[in-house]
Amino acid sequence: MSDRKPGFFKRLFGDLVAPEPRPSEPAPAPDQPPQPQPRPDEPRPAEPTPPPPPPEEPQPEPVIPPPEPAPEPVQEPPGIPPERPDEMPPPSPAPGEPQQPEPMPTREPPGIPPGSPQEVPPPPGPPEATPDYLEDVEDDLVEEPEPVEDTPQPTPEPAPPPPRQEGWFARLASGLKRSSDQLTGSITGLFTKRRLDAATLDELEDILIQADLGVETAMSITETLRRDRFDREVSGDDVRGVLAAEVEEVLAPVARPLEVDTAHKPFIILMVGVNGSGKTTTIGKLAQKFAAQGHSVMLAAGDTFRAAAIEQLQVWGERTGAPVVSKPAGSDASGLAYDAVVRAKAEGKQILIIDTAGRLQNRDELMSELEKIVRVIKKLDETAPHAVLLTLDATTGQNALNQVEIFGKRAGVTGLVMTKLDGTARGGILVAIARKFGLPVHFIGVGEGVDDLEPFAARDFARAIAGRAE
């Protein structure tokens, strides 16, 4: 077919009819002028081989920046239209840099007019920054409480109140419990329905001496048992009965109350004792008792060596309504005692209680200061002080015997106040003191409360220390 010559019709209209393009030939662009067709008798030039299509340039993967907080919109001044990003001309590339391909035009979805601003969702960031992830993390951090079964809980019964100890003897027996338990426990262990012989009496005597009842009291008790119960069966209760009777016999002569002589105005009481014996607290309790009896009381803070004693006495004065005469710490105690007596006389007080500094009975210079206070008081009233009360700490045991002897010689002690019987198992020392010195025992204390200082009763003390509460 290629050797056939074109017909007449084709030669006639060859210039008007365009030959059909071959599949391998590219279609001419519509805006280019038509190429002249070669004549049929001319040889056809070789068709040029079309260049291979350029390779598609790889599109750079978009870099997803991390989400940033949306900036606050910047209000532009009125009259200036906001610039749209699509209207800004692209920056011209620097010379020598490759020209970036033009971005493909984005087609807006139907229904949105072209050029209108639309909300573009922020590019997805790392999962740690998404709101859903943060909510999940917060849910994991907040531990949900485990469901508690609504089971009825039994109502706890209120604890029964502690048994109230009624009366002074109940408090006394409770305070002397340590002394009584040690003494009666040893006696009960010794006498278990056995015959009373010489060896048993010797053991009993040792027990009584160790309880600080004194050698004379111990010998008196064992002698009574030897005379009445020797070679007979004796129980611990029998021995406790003999013990209570013997202690009461010794203490009955010294159990005398403190009598306030209203003929002396003021009735001056001087409190003495070693450090820590409880003088200042005892003064406050006595002031409370005297005020309750209708006496007008004044206190003198004569322990000028200890600032805490002055403040403590002032507190007691506020509680009892008693005025307190005091001076700064370090002042002369005898001068303060002189001023207190003068003021008490001027104000018509019935009772004046003077505190003194605690001093050891073996310190001669301190005891000399106590003698000076007594001399100064006697200058204003030759009969004063009308009572010198020695405060004894029951926990000191046998050392209390030396205190009574020294203070009696230097200060003229007229009566005793035994304190802290509730803190020791050596309460029997009061029996030994009473038998040796015969000084009146006015008060005993078994606690820190005001009601824990009471006038001394021999029978109550004897029964309590012997463990016979009936």
XYZ file of C-alpha atoms in Angstrom:
470
model
C 0.000 0.000 0.000
C 2.903 2.334 0.546
C 3.913 2.052 -3.133
C 0.566 3.227 -4.373
C 0.428 6.714 -5.641
C -2.157 8.941 -4.216
C -5.234 9.356 -6.251
C -6.461 12.374 -7.969
C -8.872 13.304 -5.236
C -6.177 13.143 -2.651
C -3.764 15.096 -4.784
C -6.497 17.663 -5.345
C -7.473 18.090 -1.712
C -4.175 17.185 -0.093
C -3.575 20.707 1.058
C -6.982 20.964 2.640
C -7.317 17.638 4.422
C -4.831 17.009 7.220
C -3.381 13.563 7.271
C -4.381 11.380 10.144
C -1.795 11.514 12.870
C 0.043 8.372 13.544
C 0.001 6.957 16.973
C 3.681 7.539 17.446
C 3.564 11.144 16.260
C 2.635 13.753 18.860
C -0.425 15.825 18.124
C 0.448 19.362 17.066
C -0.518 22.094 19.483
C -3.648 23.960 18.353
C -1.976 27.341 18.478
C 0.927 26.377 16.179
C 0.639 26.888 12.385
C 0.154 23.739 10.284
C 3.309 22.167 8.965
C 3.633 21.895 5.198
C 2.947 18.422 3.938
C 5.634 16.826 1.784
C 4.822 16.107 -1.764
C 3.990 12.565 -2.703
C 6.808 12.280 -5.150
C 9.351 13.579 -2.654
C 11.032 11.218 -0.324
C 9.648 11.392 3.309
C 12.233 12.508 5.815
C 12.938 10.295 8.761
C 10.650 10.905 11.661
C 12.440 12.179 14.725
C 12.331 9.957 17.763
C 10.344 11.709 20.559
C 12.372 12.413 23.658
C 11.528 10.308 26.693
C 9.149 11.955 29.129
C 10.895 13.731 31.939
C 10.967 11.770 35.162
C 8.486 12.831 37.736
C 10.135 14.822 40.430
C 9.487 13.338 43.846
C 7.256 15.493 45.941
C 8.857 16.437 49.233
C 7.069 14.929 52.191
C 5.395 17.572 54.257
C 7.133 18.295 57.541
C 4.611 18.174 60.323
C 5.521 20.755 62.920
C 4.522 20.116 66.531
C 1.318 21.800 67.561
C 1.794 25.233 68.977
C -0.721 27.193 70.975
C -2.849 29.283 68.729
C -1.567 32.860 68.770
C -3.928 35.578 69.744
C -5.382 37.276 66.690
C -3.700 40.543 65.879
C -6.214 43.266 65.295
C -5.198 45.333 62.306
C -6.115 48.982 62.091
C -9.389 49.740 60.299
C -9.202 50.521 56.640
C -6.426 48.127 55.823
C -7.716 44.813 54.481
C -6.036 41.790 55.942
C -3.558 40.152 53.741
C -4.394 36.690 52.624
C -1.650 34.191 52.322
C -2.732 33.253 48.798
C -2.500 36.888 47.578
C 1.086 37.399 48.686
C 3.613 36.960 45.878
C 6.005 34.100 46.335
C 9.535 35.082 47.276
C 11.908 35.194 44.342
C 14.647 32.605 44.511
C 18.174 33.737 45.004
C 20.457 33.523 41.991
C 22.012 30.129 41.679
C 19.315 28.300 43.665
C 17.096 25.824 41.836
C 13.637 27.060 41.134
C 11.039 25.401 43.266
C 8.114 23.857 41.419
C 4.929 25.824 41.513
C 2.460 24.401 44.001
C -0.551 22.716 42.575
C -3.703 24.787 42.886
C -5.933 23.503 45.647
C -9.527 22.902 44.757
C -11.976 24.145 47.330
C -14.799 21.770 48.207
C -18.170 22.526 46.712
C -20.408 24.778 48.705
C -17.603 27.124 49.812
C -17.122 30.165 47.616
C -13.616 30.624 46.296
C -11.449 32.977 48.292
C -13.456 32.679 51.537
C -11.441 31.862 54.644
C -12.036 28.450 56.099
C -10.900 26.776 59.277
C -7.951 24.538 58.567
C -7.517 21.816 61.182
C -4.106 21.867 62.803
C -1.694 19.292 61.501
C -1.584 16.167 63.612
C 1.200 16.304 66.173
C 2.787 13.603 68.273
C 0.288 11.496 70.205
C 1.536 12.954 73.505
C 0.163 16.366 72.533
C -3.322 15.372 71.459
C -6.211 16.217 73.809
C -7.460 12.637 73.791
C -4.072 11.361 74.914
C -3.836 13.953 77.703
C -7.290 13.033 78.931
C -6.339 9.364 78.951
C -3.165 10.152 80.939
C -5.115 12.204 83.476
C -7.600 9.369 83.839
C -4.718 6.972 84.491
C -3.123 9.262 87.085
C -6.332 9.766 89.050
C -6.952 6.571 90.867
C -10.563 5.834 91.241
C -11.514 4.793 94.763
C -12.459 1.226 95.135
C -16.121 0.752 95.758
C -16.834 0.262 99.416
C -19.506 -2.109 100.301
C -22.205 -0.413 102.261
C -22.179 -2.804 105.156
C -23.619 -1.630 108.440
C -20.888 -1.012 110.975
C -21.597 -1.889 114.573
C -21.869 1.152 116.769
C -18.976 1.075 119.255
C -20.103 1.056 122.807
C -18.817 4.004 124.821
C -15.996 3.125 127.145
C -17.138 2.983 130.723
C -15.920 5.926 132.770
C -13.126 5.177 135.208
C -14.397 4.342 138.631
C -14.607 7.471 140.700
C -12.725 7.280 143.943
C -14.937 8.646 146.638
C -13.531 10.101 149.778
C -10.095 10.827 151.094
C -9.367 7.270 152.183
C -9.861 5.961 148.609
C -7.326 8.488 147.312
C -4.989 7.698 150.184
C -5.191 3.952 149.550
C -4.538 4.531 145.842
C -1.558 6.778 146.615
C -0.038 4.277 149.040
C -0.660 1.314 146.738
C 2.982 0.921 145.745
C 4.158 0.902 149.348
C 1.329 -1.407 150.388
C 1.787 -3.871 147.517
C 5.493 -4.303 148.171
C 5.059 -4.711 151.905
C 2.005 -6.958 151.975
C 3.207 -9.015 149.019
C 6.348 -9.957 150.910
C 4.352 -10.749 154.035
C 1.869 -12.936 152.146
C 4.707 -14.854 150.506
C 6.278 -15.474 153.900
C 3.180 -16.589 155.783
C 1.264 -19.283 153.935
C -0.429 -21.226 156.730
C 2.815 -22.093 158.434
C 3.767 -22.138 162.080
C 5.420 -19.039 163.451
C 8.970 -19.809 164.470
C 12.113 -17.824 165.164
C 13.385 -18.005 161.577
C 10.104 -16.656 160.224
C 10.167 -13.763 162.678
C 13.694 -12.856 161.604
C 12.632 -12.789 157.952
C 9.614 -10.643 158.812
C 11.818 -8.182 160.672
C 14.043 -7.799 157.601
C 11.002 -7.126 155.399
C 9.721 -4.381 157.702
C 13.110 -2.681 157.893
C 13.461 -2.713 154.103
C 10.051 -0.978 153.909
C 11.592 1.957 155.861
C 9.316 1.451 158.842
C 12.364 1.725 161.077
C 14.181 -0.751 163.271
C 12.171 0.062 166.382
C 8.835 -0.375 164.621
C 9.964 -3.634 163.041
C 11.117 -5.019 166.393
C 7.865 -3.961 168.040
C 5.749 -5.787 165.458
C 7.775 -8.997 165.627
C 7.715 -8.920 169.420
C 3.919 -8.687 169.417
C 3.668 -11.696 167.103
C 6.159 -13.663 169.219
C 4.131 -13.027 172.365
C 0.674 -13.798 170.937
C 1.168 -16.199 167.995
C 4.423 -18.033 168.518
C 4.383 -21.674 167.464
C 0.947 -21.265 165.946
C -0.259 -21.192 162.363
C -0.239 -17.591 161.086
C -1.646 -16.248 157.787
C -0.652 -13.159 155.903
C -3.901 -11.454 156.884
C -3.090 -11.993 160.579
C 0.284 -10.324 160.125
C -1.253 -7.377 158.244
C -3.709 -6.857 161.085
C -0.861 -6.682 163.613
C 1.040 -4.331 161.271
C -1.892 -1.894 160.944
C -2.457 -1.804 164.703
C 1.219 -1.159 165.476
C 1.546 1.630 162.823
C -1.594 3.346 164.086
C -0.265 3.257 167.645
C 2.944 4.985 166.545
C 1.263 7.635 164.383
C -1.695 8.542 166.547
C 0.267 10.933 168.842
C 1.692 12.941 165.901
C -1.485 13.221 163.824
C -2.371 16.782 164.815
C -3.958 19.388 162.527
C -2.436 22.806 161.957
C -4.278 25.272 164.176
C -4.319 28.925 163.119
C -4.187 31.224 166.166
C -6.315 34.203 165.273
C -4.737 36.165 168.144
C -1.727 36.658 165.891
C -2.464 38.880 162.921
C -1.008 37.883 160.640
C -0.385 34.252 161.524
C 3.037 33.742 159.876
C 3.893 30.354 158.374
C 7.464 29.783 157.161
C 7.907 26.959 154.613
C 11.314 25.219 154.509
C 12.739 22.157 152.782
C 15.263 20.922 150.275
C 15.133 21.462 146.521
C 12.353 19.577 144.782
C 10.430 18.635 147.916
C 7.296 20.445 146.672
C 7.287 23.535 148.897
C 5.820 25.974 146.366
C 3.039 23.616 145.295
C 2.212 22.887 148.932
C 1.942 26.638 149.630
C -0.596 26.992 146.826
C -2.678 24.093 148.136
C -2.604 25.473 151.688
C -3.675 28.906 150.438
C -6.595 27.274 148.665
C -7.695 25.478 151.817
C -7.348 28.532 154.058
C -9.278 30.692 151.596
C -12.053 28.082 151.513
C -12.234 28.315 155.338
C -12.784 32.074 155.087
C -9.268 33.289 155.974
C -7.628 36.198 154.177
C -4.256 34.989 152.880
C -1.118 36.693 151.560
C 1.832 34.942 149.910
C 5.515 35.945 149.855
C 7.778 34.641 147.064
C 10.889 34.259 149.211
C 12.557 31.772 146.848
C 14.418 34.562 145.069
C 17.101 32.198 143.764
C 14.688 30.581 141.277
C 12.639 32.731 138.894
C 10.297 29.842 138.109
C 9.299 29.614 141.781
C 8.262 33.283 141.763
C 6.114 32.802 138.663
C 4.617 29.593 140.044
C 3.600 31.299 143.270
C 2.056 34.185 141.335
C -0.089 31.690 139.429
C -1.291 30.189 142.703
C -2.033 33.685 143.973
C -4.282 34.339 140.963
C -6.111 31.056 141.514
C -6.759 31.636 145.200
C -7.225 35.400 145.071
C -4.273 35.951 147.417
C -1.893 38.883 146.793
C 1.757 37.913 146.254
C 4.709 39.955 147.533
C 7.657 39.434 145.210
C 10.916 40.957 144.043
C 13.145 40.270 141.031
C 15.141 37.057 141.081
C 18.395 37.410 143.021
C 17.008 39.837 145.588
C 17.679 39.459 149.307
C 15.228 36.908 150.727
C 15.321 38.289 154.276
C 14.498 41.794 153.006
C 11.519 40.420 151.081
C 10.277 38.612 154.207
C 10.494 41.883 156.154
C 8.458 43.748 153.495
C 5.854 40.968 153.392
C 5.269 41.091 157.149
C 4.912 44.892 157.096
C 2.440 44.775 154.201
C 0.390 41.949 155.740
C 0.059 43.914 158.974
C -0.950 47.052 157.091
C -3.621 45.237 155.044
C -4.933 43.227 157.994
C -4.286 39.790 156.500
C -4.980 36.841 158.758
C -2.395 34.408 157.316
C 0.982 35.092 155.704
C 2.801 32.158 154.067
C 6.470 32.806 153.241
C 8.276 30.607 150.730
C 12.030 30.065 151.014
C 14.708 28.826 148.673
C 15.373 25.116 148.621
C 18.655 24.308 150.341
C 20.482 21.179 151.314
C 20.627 20.451 154.992
C 24.400 19.839 154.787
C 25.214 23.309 153.382
C 26.069 25.475 156.381
C 26.104 28.813 154.502
C 22.623 28.182 153.102
C 21.245 27.237 156.481
C 22.731 30.456 157.852
C 20.643 32.457 155.380
C 17.544 30.647 156.634
C 18.432 31.607 160.216
C 18.751 35.240 159.045
C 15.194 35.204 157.683
C 13.920 33.964 161.062
C 15.808 36.745 162.904
C 14.411 39.450 160.604
C 10.841 38.228 161.113
C 11.299 38.230 164.900
C 12.241 41.933 164.772
C 8.662 42.696 163.741
C 6.992 40.028 165.878
C 8.872 38.242 168.665
C 6.479 35.289 168.541
C 6.924 34.804 164.772
C 7.175 32.686 162.823
C 4.203 31.022 164.426
C 4.642 27.809 162.401
C 7.685 26.443 160.584
C 6.587 23.633 158.275
C 9.166 21.247 156.839
C 8.125 19.749 153.511
C 9.441 16.199 153.140
C 9.625 14.217 149.924
C 8.666 10.613 150.643
C 10.846 9.360 147.786
C 14.012 10.331 149.670
C 13.576 7.463 152.154
C 16.052 7.382 155.010
C 17.524 10.756 153.963
C 14.357 12.380 155.314
C 15.515 11.538 158.830
C 18.611 13.752 158.414
C 16.537 16.614 156.999
C 14.222 16.615 160.010
C 17.163 16.669 162.378
C 19.116 19.532 160.697
C 16.168 21.790 159.860
C 14.788 21.261 163.338
C 17.982 22.586 164.911
C 18.583 25.543 162.557
C 15.083 26.749 161.754
C 13.018 25.420 164.656
C 10.638 23.133 162.713
C 7.237 22.856 164.365
C 5.412 20.488 162.014
C 5.761 18.251 158.948
C 4.103 17.960 155.553
C 4.792 14.653 153.761
C 4.417 14.836 149.947
C 4.718 12.476 146.959
C 3.565 9.378 148.794
C 1.989 8.228 145.528
C 5.359 8.092 143.745
C 7.265 5.738 146.002
C 7.178 2.342 147.676
C 8.904 3.783 150.758
C 5.962 5.444 152.451
C 6.822 3.674 155.690
C 9.491 6.318 156.367
C 6.787 8.468 157.945
C 6.421 5.865 160.689
C 10.138 5.946 161.432
C 10.163 9.785 161.578
C 7.162 9.895 163.864
C 8.663 7.354 166.276
C 12.081 9.074 166.399
C 11.172 12.805 166.543
C 7.518 12.933 167.578
C 6.897 16.069 165.468
C 3.299 16.781 164.452
C 2.385 15.609 160.974
C -0.158 18.164 159.727
C -0.709 17.211 156.074
C 0.134 14.447 153.639
C -0.060 14.604 149.847
C -0.753 11.817 147.381
C -1.010 13.769 144.106
C -0.808 17.118 142.340
C -4.430 18.186 142.766
C -5.649 20.585 145.437
C -7.782 17.844 146.965
C -4.762 15.512 147.172
C -3.375 17.362 150.206
C -5.345 16.511 153.321
C -4.907 16.613 157.105
C -3.089 13.562 158.365
C -5.161 10.761 159.943
C -3.203 7.970 161.646
C -5.817 5.217 161.332
C -6.410 5.803 157.621
C -2.679 5.803 156.911
C -2.115 2.601 158.931
C -4.922 0.707 157.186
C -3.867 1.898 153.731
C -0.222 0.923 154.107
C -1.144 -2.460 155.579
C -3.535 -3.206 152.724
C -6.599 -3.407 154.962
C -9.267 -1.319 153.301
C -12.141 -2.658 155.397
